[in-house]
CSV table of C-alpha atoms in Angstrom, one decimal:
chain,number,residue,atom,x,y,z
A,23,UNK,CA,77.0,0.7,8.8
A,24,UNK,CA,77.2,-1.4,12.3
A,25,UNK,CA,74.1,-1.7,13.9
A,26,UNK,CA,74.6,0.6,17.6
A,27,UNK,CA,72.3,-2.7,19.0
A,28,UNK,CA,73.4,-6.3,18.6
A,29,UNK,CA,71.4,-8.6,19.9
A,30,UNK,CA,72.2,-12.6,19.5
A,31,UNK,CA,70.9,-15.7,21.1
A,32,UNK,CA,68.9,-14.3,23.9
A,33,UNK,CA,66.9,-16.0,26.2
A,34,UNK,CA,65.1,-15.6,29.3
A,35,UNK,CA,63.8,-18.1,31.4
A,36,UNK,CA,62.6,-18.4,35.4
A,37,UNK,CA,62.5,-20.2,37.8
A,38,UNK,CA,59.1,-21.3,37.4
A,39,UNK,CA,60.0,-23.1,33.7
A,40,UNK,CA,57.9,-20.0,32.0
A,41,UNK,CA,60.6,-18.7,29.0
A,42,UNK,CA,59.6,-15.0,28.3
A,43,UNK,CA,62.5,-15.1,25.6
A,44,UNK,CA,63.4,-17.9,22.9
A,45,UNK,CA,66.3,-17.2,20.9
A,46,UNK,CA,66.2,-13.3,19.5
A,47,UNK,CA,68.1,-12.3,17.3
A,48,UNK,CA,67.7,-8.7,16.8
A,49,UNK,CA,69.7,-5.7,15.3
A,50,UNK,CA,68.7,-2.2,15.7
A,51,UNK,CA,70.2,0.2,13.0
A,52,UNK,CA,71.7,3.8,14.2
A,53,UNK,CA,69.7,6.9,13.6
A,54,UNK,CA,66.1,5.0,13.0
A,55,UNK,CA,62.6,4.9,14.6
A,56,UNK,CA,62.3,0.9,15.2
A,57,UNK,CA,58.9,-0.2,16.4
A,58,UNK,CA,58.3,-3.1,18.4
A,59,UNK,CA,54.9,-4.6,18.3
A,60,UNK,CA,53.2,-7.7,20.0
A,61,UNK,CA,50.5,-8.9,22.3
A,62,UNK,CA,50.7,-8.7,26.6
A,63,UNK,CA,53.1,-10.8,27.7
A,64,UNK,CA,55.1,-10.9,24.1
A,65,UNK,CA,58.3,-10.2,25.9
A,66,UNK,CA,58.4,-6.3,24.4
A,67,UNK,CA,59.1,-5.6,28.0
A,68,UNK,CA,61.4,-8.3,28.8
A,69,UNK,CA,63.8,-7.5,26.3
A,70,UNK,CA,63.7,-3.7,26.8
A,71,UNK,CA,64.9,-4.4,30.2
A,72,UNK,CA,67.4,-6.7,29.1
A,73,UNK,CA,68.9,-4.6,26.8
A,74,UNK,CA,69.0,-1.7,29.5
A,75,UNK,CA,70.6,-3.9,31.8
A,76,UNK,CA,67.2,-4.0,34.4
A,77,UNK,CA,67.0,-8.0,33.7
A,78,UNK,CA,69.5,-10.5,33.6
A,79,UNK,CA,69.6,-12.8,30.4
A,80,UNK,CA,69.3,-16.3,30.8
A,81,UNK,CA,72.1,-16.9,27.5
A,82,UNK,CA,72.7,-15.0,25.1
A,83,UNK,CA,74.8,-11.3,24.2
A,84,UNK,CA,73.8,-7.6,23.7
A,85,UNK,CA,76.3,-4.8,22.9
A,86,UNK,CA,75.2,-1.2,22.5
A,87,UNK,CA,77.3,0.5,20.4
A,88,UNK,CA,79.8,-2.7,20.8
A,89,UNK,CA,80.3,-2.6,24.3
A,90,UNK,CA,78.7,-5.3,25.9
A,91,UNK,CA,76.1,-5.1,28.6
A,92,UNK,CA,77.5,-7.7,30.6
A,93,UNK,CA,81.0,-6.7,30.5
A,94,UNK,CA,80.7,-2.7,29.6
A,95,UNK,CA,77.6,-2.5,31.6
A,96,UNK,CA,78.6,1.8,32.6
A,97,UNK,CA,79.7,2.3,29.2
A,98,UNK,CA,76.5,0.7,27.8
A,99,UNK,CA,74.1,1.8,30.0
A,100,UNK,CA,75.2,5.5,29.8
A,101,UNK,CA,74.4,5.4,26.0
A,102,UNK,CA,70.7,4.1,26.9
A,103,UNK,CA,67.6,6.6,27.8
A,104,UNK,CA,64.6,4.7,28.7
A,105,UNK,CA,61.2,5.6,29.5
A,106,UNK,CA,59.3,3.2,30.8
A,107,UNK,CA,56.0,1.6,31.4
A,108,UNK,CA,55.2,2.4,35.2
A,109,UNK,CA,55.9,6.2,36.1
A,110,UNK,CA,58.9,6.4,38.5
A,111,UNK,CA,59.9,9.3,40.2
A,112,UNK,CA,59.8,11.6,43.5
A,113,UNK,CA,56.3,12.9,43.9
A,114,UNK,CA,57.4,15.9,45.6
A,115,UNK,CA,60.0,16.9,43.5
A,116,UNK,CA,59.9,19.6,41.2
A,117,UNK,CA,60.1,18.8,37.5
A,118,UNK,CA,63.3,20.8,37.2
A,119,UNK,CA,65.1,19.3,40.1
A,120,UNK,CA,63.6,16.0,39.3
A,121,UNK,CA,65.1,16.4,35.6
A,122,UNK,CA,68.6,17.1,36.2
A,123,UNK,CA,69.2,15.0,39.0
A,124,UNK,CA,68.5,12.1,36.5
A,125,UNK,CA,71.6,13.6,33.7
A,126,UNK,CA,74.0,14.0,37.7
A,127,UNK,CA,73.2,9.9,38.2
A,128,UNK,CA,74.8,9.6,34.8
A,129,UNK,CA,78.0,12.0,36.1
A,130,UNK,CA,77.3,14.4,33.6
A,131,UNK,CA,77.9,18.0,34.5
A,132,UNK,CA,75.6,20.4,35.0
A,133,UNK,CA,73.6,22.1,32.0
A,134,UNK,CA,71.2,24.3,32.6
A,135,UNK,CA,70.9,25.5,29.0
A,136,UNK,CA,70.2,21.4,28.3
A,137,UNK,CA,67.4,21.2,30.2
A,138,UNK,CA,66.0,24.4,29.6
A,139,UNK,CA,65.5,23.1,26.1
A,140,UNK,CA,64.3,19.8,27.0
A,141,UNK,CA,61.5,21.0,29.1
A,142,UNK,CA,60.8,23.8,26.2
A,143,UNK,CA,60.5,20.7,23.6
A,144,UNK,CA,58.2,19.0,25.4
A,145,UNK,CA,55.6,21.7,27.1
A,146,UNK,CA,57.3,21.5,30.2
A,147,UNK,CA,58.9,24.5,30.7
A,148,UNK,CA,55.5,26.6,32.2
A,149,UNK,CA,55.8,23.5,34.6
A,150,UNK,CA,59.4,23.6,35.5
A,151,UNK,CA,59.0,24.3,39.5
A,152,UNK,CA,55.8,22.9,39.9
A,153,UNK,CA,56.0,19.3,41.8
A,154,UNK,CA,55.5,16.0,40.1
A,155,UNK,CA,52.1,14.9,42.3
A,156,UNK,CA,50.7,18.2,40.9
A,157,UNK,CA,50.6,17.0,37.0
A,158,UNK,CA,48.5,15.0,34.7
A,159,UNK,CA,49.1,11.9,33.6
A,160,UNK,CA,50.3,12.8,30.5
A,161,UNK,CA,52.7,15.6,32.0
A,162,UNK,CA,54.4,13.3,34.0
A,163,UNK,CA,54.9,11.0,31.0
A,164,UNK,CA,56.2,14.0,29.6
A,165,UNK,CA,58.6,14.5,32.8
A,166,UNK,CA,59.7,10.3,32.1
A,167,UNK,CA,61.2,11.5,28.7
A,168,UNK,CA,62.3,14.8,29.8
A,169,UNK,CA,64.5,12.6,32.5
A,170,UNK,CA,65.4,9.9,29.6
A,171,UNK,CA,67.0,12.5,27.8
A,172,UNK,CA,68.6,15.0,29.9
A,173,UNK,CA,72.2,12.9,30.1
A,174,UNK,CA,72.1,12.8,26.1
A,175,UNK,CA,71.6,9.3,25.5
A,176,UNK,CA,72.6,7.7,21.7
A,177,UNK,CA,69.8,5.7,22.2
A,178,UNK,CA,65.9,5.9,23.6
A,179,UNK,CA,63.8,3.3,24.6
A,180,UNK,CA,59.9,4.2,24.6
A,181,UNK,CA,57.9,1.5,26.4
A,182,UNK,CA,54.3,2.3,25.7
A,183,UNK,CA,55.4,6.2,26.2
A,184,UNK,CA,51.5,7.3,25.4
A,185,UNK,CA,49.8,5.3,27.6
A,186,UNK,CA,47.0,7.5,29.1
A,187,UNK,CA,48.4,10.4,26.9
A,188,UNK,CA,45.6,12.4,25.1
A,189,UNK,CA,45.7,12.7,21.2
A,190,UNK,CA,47.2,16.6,21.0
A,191,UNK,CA,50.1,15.5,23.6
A,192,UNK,CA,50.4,12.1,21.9
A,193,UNK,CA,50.7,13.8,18.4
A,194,UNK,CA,53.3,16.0,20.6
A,195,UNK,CA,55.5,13.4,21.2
A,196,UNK,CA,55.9,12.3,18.0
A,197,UNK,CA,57.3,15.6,16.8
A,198,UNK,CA,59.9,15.2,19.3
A,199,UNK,CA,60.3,11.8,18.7
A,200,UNK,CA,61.2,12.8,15.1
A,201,UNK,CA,63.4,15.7,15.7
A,202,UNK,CA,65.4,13.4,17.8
A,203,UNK,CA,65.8,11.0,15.2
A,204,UNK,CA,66.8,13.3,12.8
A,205,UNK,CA,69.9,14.4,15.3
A,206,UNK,CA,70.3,11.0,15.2
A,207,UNK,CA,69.4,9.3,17.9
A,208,UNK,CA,68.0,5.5,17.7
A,209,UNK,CA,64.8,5.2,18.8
A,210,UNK,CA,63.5,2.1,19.9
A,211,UNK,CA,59.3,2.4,20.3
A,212,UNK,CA,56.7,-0.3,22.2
A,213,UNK,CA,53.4,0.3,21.8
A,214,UNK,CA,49.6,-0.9,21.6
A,215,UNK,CA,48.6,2.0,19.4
A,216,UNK,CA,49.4,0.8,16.2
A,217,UNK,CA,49.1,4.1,14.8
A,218,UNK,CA,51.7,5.1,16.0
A,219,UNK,CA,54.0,2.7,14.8
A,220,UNK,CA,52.8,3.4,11.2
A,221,UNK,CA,53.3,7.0,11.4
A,222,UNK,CA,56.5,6.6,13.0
A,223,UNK,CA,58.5,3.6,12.3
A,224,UNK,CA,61.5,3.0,9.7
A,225,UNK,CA,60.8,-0.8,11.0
A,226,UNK,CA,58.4,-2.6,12.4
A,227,UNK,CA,59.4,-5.7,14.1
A,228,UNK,CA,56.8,-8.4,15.7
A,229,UNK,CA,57.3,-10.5,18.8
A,230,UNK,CA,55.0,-12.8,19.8
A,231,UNK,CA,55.4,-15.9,22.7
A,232,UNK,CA,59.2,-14.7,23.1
A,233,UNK,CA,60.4,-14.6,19.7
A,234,UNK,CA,60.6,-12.8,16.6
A,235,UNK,CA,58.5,-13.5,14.3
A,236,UNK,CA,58.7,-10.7,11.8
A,237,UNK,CA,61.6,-8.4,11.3
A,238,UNK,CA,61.1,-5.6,8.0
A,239,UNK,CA,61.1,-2.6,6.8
A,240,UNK,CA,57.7,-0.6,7.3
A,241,UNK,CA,57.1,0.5,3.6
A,242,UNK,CA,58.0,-3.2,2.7
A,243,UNK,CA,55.8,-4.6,4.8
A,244,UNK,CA,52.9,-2.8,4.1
A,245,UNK,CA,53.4,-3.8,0.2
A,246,UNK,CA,54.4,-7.2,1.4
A,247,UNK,CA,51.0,-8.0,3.4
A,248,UNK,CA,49.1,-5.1,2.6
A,249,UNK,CA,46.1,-5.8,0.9
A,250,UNK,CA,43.6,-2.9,-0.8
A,251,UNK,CA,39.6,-2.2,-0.4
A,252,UNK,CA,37.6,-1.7,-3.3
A,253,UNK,CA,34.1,-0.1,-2.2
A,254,UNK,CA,31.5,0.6,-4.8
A,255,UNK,CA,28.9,2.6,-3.6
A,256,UNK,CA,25.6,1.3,-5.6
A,257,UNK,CA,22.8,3.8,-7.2
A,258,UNK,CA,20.4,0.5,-6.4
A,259,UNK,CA,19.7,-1.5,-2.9
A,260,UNK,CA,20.1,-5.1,-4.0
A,261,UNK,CA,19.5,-7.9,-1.4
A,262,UNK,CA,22.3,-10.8,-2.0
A,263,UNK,CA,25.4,-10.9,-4.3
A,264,UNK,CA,24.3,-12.5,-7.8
A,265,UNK,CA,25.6,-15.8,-8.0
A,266,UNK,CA,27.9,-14.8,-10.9
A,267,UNK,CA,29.8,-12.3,-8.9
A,268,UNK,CA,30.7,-15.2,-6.6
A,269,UNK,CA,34.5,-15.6,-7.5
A,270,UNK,CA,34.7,-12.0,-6.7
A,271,UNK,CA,34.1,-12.9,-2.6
A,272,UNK,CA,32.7,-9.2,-2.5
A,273,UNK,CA,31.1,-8.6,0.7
A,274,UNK,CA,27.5,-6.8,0.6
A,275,UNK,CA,27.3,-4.1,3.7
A,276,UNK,CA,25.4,-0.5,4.3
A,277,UNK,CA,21.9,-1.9,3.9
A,278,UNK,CA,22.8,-3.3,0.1
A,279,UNK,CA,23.9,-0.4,-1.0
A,280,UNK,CA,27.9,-1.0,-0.7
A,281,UNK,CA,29.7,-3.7,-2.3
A,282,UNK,CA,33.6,-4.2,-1.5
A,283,UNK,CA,36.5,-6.2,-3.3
A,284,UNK,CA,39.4,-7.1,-1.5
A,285,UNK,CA,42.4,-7.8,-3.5
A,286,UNK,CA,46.2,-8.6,-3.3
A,287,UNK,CA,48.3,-5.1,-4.0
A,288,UNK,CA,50.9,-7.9,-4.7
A,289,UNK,CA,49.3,-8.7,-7.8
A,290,UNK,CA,49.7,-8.0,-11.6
A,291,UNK,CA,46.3,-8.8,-12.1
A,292,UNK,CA,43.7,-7.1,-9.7
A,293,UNK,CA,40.2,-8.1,-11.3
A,294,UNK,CA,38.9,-4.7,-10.9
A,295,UNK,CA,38.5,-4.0,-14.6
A,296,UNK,CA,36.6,-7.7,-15.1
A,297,UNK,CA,34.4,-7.0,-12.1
A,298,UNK,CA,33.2,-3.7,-13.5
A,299,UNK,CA,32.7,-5.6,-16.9
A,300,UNK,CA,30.6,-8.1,-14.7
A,301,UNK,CA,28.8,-5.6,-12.8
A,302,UNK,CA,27.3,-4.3,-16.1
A,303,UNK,CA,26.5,-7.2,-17.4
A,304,UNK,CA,24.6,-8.0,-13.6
A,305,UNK,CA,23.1,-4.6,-14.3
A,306,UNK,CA,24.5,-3.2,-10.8
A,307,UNK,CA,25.2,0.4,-11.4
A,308,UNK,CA,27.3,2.5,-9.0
A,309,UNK,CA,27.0,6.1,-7.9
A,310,UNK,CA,31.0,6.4,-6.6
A,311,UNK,CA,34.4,4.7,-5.3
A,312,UNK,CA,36.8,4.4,-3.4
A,313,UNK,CA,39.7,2.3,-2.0
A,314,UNK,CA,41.6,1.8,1.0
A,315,UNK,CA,44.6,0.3,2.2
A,316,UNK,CA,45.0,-2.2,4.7
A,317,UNK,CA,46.5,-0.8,7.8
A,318,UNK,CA,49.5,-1.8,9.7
A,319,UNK,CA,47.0,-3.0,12.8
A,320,UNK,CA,45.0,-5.3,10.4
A,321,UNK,CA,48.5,-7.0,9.1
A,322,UNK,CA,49.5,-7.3,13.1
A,323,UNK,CA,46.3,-8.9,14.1
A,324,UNK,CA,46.9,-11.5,11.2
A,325,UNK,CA,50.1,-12.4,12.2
A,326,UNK,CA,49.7,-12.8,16.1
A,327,UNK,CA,46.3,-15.2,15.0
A,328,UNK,CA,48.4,-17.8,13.5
């Protein structure tokens, strides 16, 4: 299957010799949740707006659904929703008005019916007449995708989409965020809550300093860098690691009575079942334990550190 977004060679660079974008190479398969991660000032935004057609590219090509931004710009841009950063909209608008006078920009006929169920979707419909000034924050994001959608777009751009959004409407918007997906819309998701990305993504992709620097599948990478927590709660306080256990690099924490081993997932051979042997024979006893994987936010931090 094509990818419906092709992006190859792109740069961006200004005036004042600062180059937010070095080369990406980047395709985005049809009908998944793609999650792009990275520090401020990575170029998550950068590239959004390039794609969308916001920002001009210094070199480079991008084609939506192979019609090229450049060239196709009304046919690309008509496939794109985007929601972005910064809320941008008519204060004193109603959220109904506001709503489908975003799908007439795109010369769609009116649907009533369409944005009926796009308000419903996303808690807005109690709110339909009431006027944008008169929301919360996290409404008027709401309004931001409610406006992203209403022309029907193949593909949605999320740029930090829960940004001030509390956790009940956060977990909210992943629901729709799913049930789009699964009528198969691409969904392409920034965002500094990691979380999100892991309970979302098909694929997570990194970009730090304007490039790419990590492009995979989420369950991949998660086995890939993902690295497991054995704690052993201990029936005993002791006060340092025995000397013995060294090799082991288990950390001593909860007032000496936790011990944890870190270990590769990756690994055939995981040292748990010589540890315990050396535990015995250390005579540490413990009372219980349990393990835990790394997250996707631990395996981020450790690439944008190198």
């Amino acid at each position: 299957m094509s990818p419906i977004i092709s992006v190859s060679g792109l740069t961006k660079s200004y005036a004042s010799g600062f180059t937010a974008l070095k080369g990406i190479d980047l395709d985005i398969n049809r009908g998944e949740i793609f999650a792009l991660l990275g520090p401020n000032g990575a170029g998550k935004t950068t590239l959004i707006s390039i794609i969308c057609g916001i920002v001009n590219a210094t070199s480079g090509t991008v084609s939506v659904d192979g019609h090229d931004t450049q060239t196709s710009y009304r046919a690309a841009r008509s496939l794109i929703g985007l929601v972005p950063q910064e809320l941008h909209t008519d204060s004193f608008e109603t959220v109904w008005a506001t709503v489908s006078f975003s799908r007439g920009l795109f010369g769609k006929p009116k649907n009533p019916a369409l944005i009926e169920k796009i308000l419903k979707d996303l808690s807005l419909w109690e709110k339909k007449d009431s006027k944008i000034i008169e929301l919360s924050g996290g409404m008027k994001r709401r309004v931001m995708i409610a406006k992203a959608l209403s022309h029907e777009p193949q593909v949605l751009f999320l740029d930090e989409p829960t940004a001030g959004v509390d956790v009940e409407l956060r977990k909210g918007m992943w629901e729709v965020v799913r049930e789009l997906r699964a009528k198969g819309v691409t969904v392409l998701l920034t965002t500094h809550y990691i979380e999100e990305a892991e309970e979302m993504a098909d694929r997570v992709g990194v970009i730090n300093k304007g490039e790419i620097i990590l492009l995979e599948e989420k369950a991949k990478l998660m086995q890939q860098f993902g690295k497991k927590r054995l704690k052993l709660h201990l029936q005993n306080k002791i006060d340092a690691v025995p000397a013995s256990l060294a090799p082991y690099n288990l950390e001593l924490g909860k007032d000496g009575m936790e011990l944890v081993y870190t270990y590769d997932t990756k690994s055939e051979r995981t040292g748990i079942t010589s540890l315990l042997g050396d535990l015995r024979e250390n005579g540490i006893r413990f009372a219980d334990l349990d393990t835990q994987q790394n997250s996707l936010e631990e395996i981020f931090v450790s690439l944008v550190r190198k």
